[in-house]
Coordinates of C-alpha atoms and ligand atoms in Angstrom, one line a residue:
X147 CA 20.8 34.9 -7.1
X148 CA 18.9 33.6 -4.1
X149 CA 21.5 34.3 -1.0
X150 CA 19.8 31.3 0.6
X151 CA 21.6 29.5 -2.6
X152 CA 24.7 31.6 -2.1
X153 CA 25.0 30.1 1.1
X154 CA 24.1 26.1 0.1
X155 CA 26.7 26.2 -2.8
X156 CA 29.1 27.2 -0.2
X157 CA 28.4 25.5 2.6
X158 CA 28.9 21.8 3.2
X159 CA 27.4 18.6 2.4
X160 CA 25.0 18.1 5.6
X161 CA 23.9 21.8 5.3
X162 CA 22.7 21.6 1.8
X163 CA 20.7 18.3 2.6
X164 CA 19.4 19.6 5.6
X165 CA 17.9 22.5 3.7
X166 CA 16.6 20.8 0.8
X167 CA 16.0 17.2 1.6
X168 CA 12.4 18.0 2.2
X169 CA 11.4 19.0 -1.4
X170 CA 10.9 15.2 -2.0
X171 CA 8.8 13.7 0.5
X172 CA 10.5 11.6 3.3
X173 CA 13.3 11.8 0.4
X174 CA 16.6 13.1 1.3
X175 CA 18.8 11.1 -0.9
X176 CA 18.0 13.2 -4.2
X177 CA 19.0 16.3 -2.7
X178 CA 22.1 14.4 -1.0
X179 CA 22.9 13.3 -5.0
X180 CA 22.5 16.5 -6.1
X181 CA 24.8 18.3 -3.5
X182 CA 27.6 16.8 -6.0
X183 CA 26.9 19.1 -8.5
X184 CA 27.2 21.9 -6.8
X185 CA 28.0 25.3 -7.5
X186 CA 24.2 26.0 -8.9
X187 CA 24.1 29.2 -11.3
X188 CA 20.8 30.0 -10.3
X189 CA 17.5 28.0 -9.2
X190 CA 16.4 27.2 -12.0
X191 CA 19.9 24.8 -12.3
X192 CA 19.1 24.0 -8.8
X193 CA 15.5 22.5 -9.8
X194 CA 16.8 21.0 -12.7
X195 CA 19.2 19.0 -11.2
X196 CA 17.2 17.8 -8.7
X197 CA 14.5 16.7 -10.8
X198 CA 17.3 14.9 -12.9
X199 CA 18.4 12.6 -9.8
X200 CA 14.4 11.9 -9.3
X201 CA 13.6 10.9 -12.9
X202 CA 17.5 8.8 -13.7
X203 CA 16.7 7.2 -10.2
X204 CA 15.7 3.4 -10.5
X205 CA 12.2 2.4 -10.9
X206 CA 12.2 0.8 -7.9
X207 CA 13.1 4.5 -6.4
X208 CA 10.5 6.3 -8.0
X209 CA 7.6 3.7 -6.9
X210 CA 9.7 4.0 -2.9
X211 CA 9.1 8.2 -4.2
X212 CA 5.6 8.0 -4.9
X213 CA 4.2 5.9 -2.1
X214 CA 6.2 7.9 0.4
X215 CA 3.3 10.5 0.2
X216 CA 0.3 10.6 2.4
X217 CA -3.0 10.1 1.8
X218 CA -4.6 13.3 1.3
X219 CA -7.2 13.7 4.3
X220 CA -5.7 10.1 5.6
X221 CA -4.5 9.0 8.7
X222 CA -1.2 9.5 8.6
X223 CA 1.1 11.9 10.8
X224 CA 2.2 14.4 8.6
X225 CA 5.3 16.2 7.6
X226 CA 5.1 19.9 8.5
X227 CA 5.2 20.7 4.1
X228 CA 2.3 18.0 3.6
X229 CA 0.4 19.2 6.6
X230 CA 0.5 23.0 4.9
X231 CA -0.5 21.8 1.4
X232 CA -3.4 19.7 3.0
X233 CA -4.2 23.3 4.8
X234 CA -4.1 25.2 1.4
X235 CA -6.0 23.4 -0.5
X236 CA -9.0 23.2 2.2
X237 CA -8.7 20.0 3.0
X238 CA -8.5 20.1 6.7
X239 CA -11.7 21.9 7.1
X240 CA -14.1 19.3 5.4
X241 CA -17.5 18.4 6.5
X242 CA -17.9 15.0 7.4
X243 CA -19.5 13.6 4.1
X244 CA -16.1 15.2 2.5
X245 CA -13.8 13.5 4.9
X246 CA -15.7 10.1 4.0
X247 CA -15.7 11.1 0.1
X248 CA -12.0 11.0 0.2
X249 CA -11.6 8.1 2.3
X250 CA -13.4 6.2 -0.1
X251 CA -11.6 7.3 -3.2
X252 CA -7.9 6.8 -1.6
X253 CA -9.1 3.3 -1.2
X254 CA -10.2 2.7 -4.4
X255 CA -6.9 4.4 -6.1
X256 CA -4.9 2.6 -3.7
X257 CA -6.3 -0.8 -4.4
X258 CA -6.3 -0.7 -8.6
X259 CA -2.5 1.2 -8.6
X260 CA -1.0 0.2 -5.0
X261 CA 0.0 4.0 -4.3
X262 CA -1.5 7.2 -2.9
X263 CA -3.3 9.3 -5.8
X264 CA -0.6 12.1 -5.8
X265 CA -2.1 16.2 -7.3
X266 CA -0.2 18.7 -6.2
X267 CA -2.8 19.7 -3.4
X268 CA -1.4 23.7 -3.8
X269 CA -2.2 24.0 -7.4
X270 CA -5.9 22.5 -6.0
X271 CA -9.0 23.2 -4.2
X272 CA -10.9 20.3 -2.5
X273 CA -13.6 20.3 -5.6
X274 CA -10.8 19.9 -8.4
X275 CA -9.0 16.9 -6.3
X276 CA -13.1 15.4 -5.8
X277 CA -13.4 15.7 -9.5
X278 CA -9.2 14.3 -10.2
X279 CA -9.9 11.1 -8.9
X280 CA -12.4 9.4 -10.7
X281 CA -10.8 10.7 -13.8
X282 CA -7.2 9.6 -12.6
X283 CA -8.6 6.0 -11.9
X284 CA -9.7 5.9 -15.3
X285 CA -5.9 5.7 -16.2
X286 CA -3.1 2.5 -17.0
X287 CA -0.9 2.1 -14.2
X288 CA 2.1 3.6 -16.5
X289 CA 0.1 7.3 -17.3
X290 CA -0.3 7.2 -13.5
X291 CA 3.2 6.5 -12.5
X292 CA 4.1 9.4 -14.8
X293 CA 1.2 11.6 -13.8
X294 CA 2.0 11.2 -10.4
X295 CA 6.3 11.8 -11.2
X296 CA 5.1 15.1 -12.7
X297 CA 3.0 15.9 -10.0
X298 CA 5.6 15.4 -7.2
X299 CA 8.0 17.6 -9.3
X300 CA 5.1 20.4 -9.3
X301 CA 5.1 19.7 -5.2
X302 CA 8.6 19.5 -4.7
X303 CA 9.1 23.1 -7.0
X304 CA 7.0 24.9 -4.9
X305 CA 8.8 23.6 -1.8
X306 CA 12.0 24.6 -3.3
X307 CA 11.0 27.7 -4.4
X308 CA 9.6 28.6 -0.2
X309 CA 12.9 27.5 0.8
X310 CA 15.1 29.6 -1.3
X311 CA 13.2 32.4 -0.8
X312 CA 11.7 32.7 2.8
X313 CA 13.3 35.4 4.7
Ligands
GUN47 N1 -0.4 13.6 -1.7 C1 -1.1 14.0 -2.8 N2 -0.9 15.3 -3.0 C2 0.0 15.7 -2.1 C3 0.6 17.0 -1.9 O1 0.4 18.0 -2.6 N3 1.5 17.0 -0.9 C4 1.8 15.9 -0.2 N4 2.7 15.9 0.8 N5 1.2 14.7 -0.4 C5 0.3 14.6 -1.3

């Protein structure tokens, strides 16, 4: 087992959300739900459960989920995770017709769906998120309300897995 999860399945309430509230995006209540179930077996449990309290949570929760991401190459301060996705997947080291390229496909995803396009930016490359949009607009609001669910999991995994395993 991961002594980091050792550690949160023995420690107390405040620890264990301190840790993990970050693998959801400005999102500490899952992991606060979650710290009820402790003890984890393993991280896979771990994941699981936390991904249960995201997709039993109210719609009106997921949508407050969703649109608590940024903008990728947006305006927005961002949160020290975001700002290392944006980093990974090259998208803080685009030439200016890039930069306006993404400004103007946030706007039209934002306008037709009323939330940031989410991709998990560390499974991407700037090319494959250029080419994700105008496929992803092509969508119903309800495919891209799941799409995007699945794609925060994918985020919030990878977060999860850095915590529990950084030295
Ligand atoms: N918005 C779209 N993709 C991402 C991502 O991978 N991370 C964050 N924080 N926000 C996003």
């Amino acid at each position: 087992m991961s002594p980091k999860l050792a550690k949160l399945n023995a420690g107390t309430e405040e620890e264990f959300v301190a840790a993990l509230g970050p693998v959801y995006e400005h999102s500490p209540h899952f992991a606060r739900r979650a710290a009820g179930k402790r003890p984890f077996a393993d991280v896979d449990h771990l994941r699981h459960a936390l991904q249960q309290e995201v997709n039993h949570a109210p719609e009106e929760e997921k949508i407050a989920l969703i649109e608590a991401h940024p903008d990728l190459v947006g305006r927005a301060v961002l949160t020290a995770e975001s700002q290392g996705e944006q980093a990974s997947a090259g998208l803080t080291d685009l030439s200016a017709d890039e930069v306006d390229a993404f400004r103007r496909h946030n706007a039209a995803y934002r306008e037709k769906f009323g939330f940031p396009l989410i991709i998990c930016a560390r499974m991407n490359r700037k090319e494959t998120i250029l080419e994700a949009f105008p496929q992803r607009l092509q969508n119903d609001a309800a495919s891209e309300k799941k799409a995007a669910l699945a794609e925060i999991h994918k985020i919030a995994a990878l977060r999860l897995h850095d915590i529990l395993w950084a030295n």
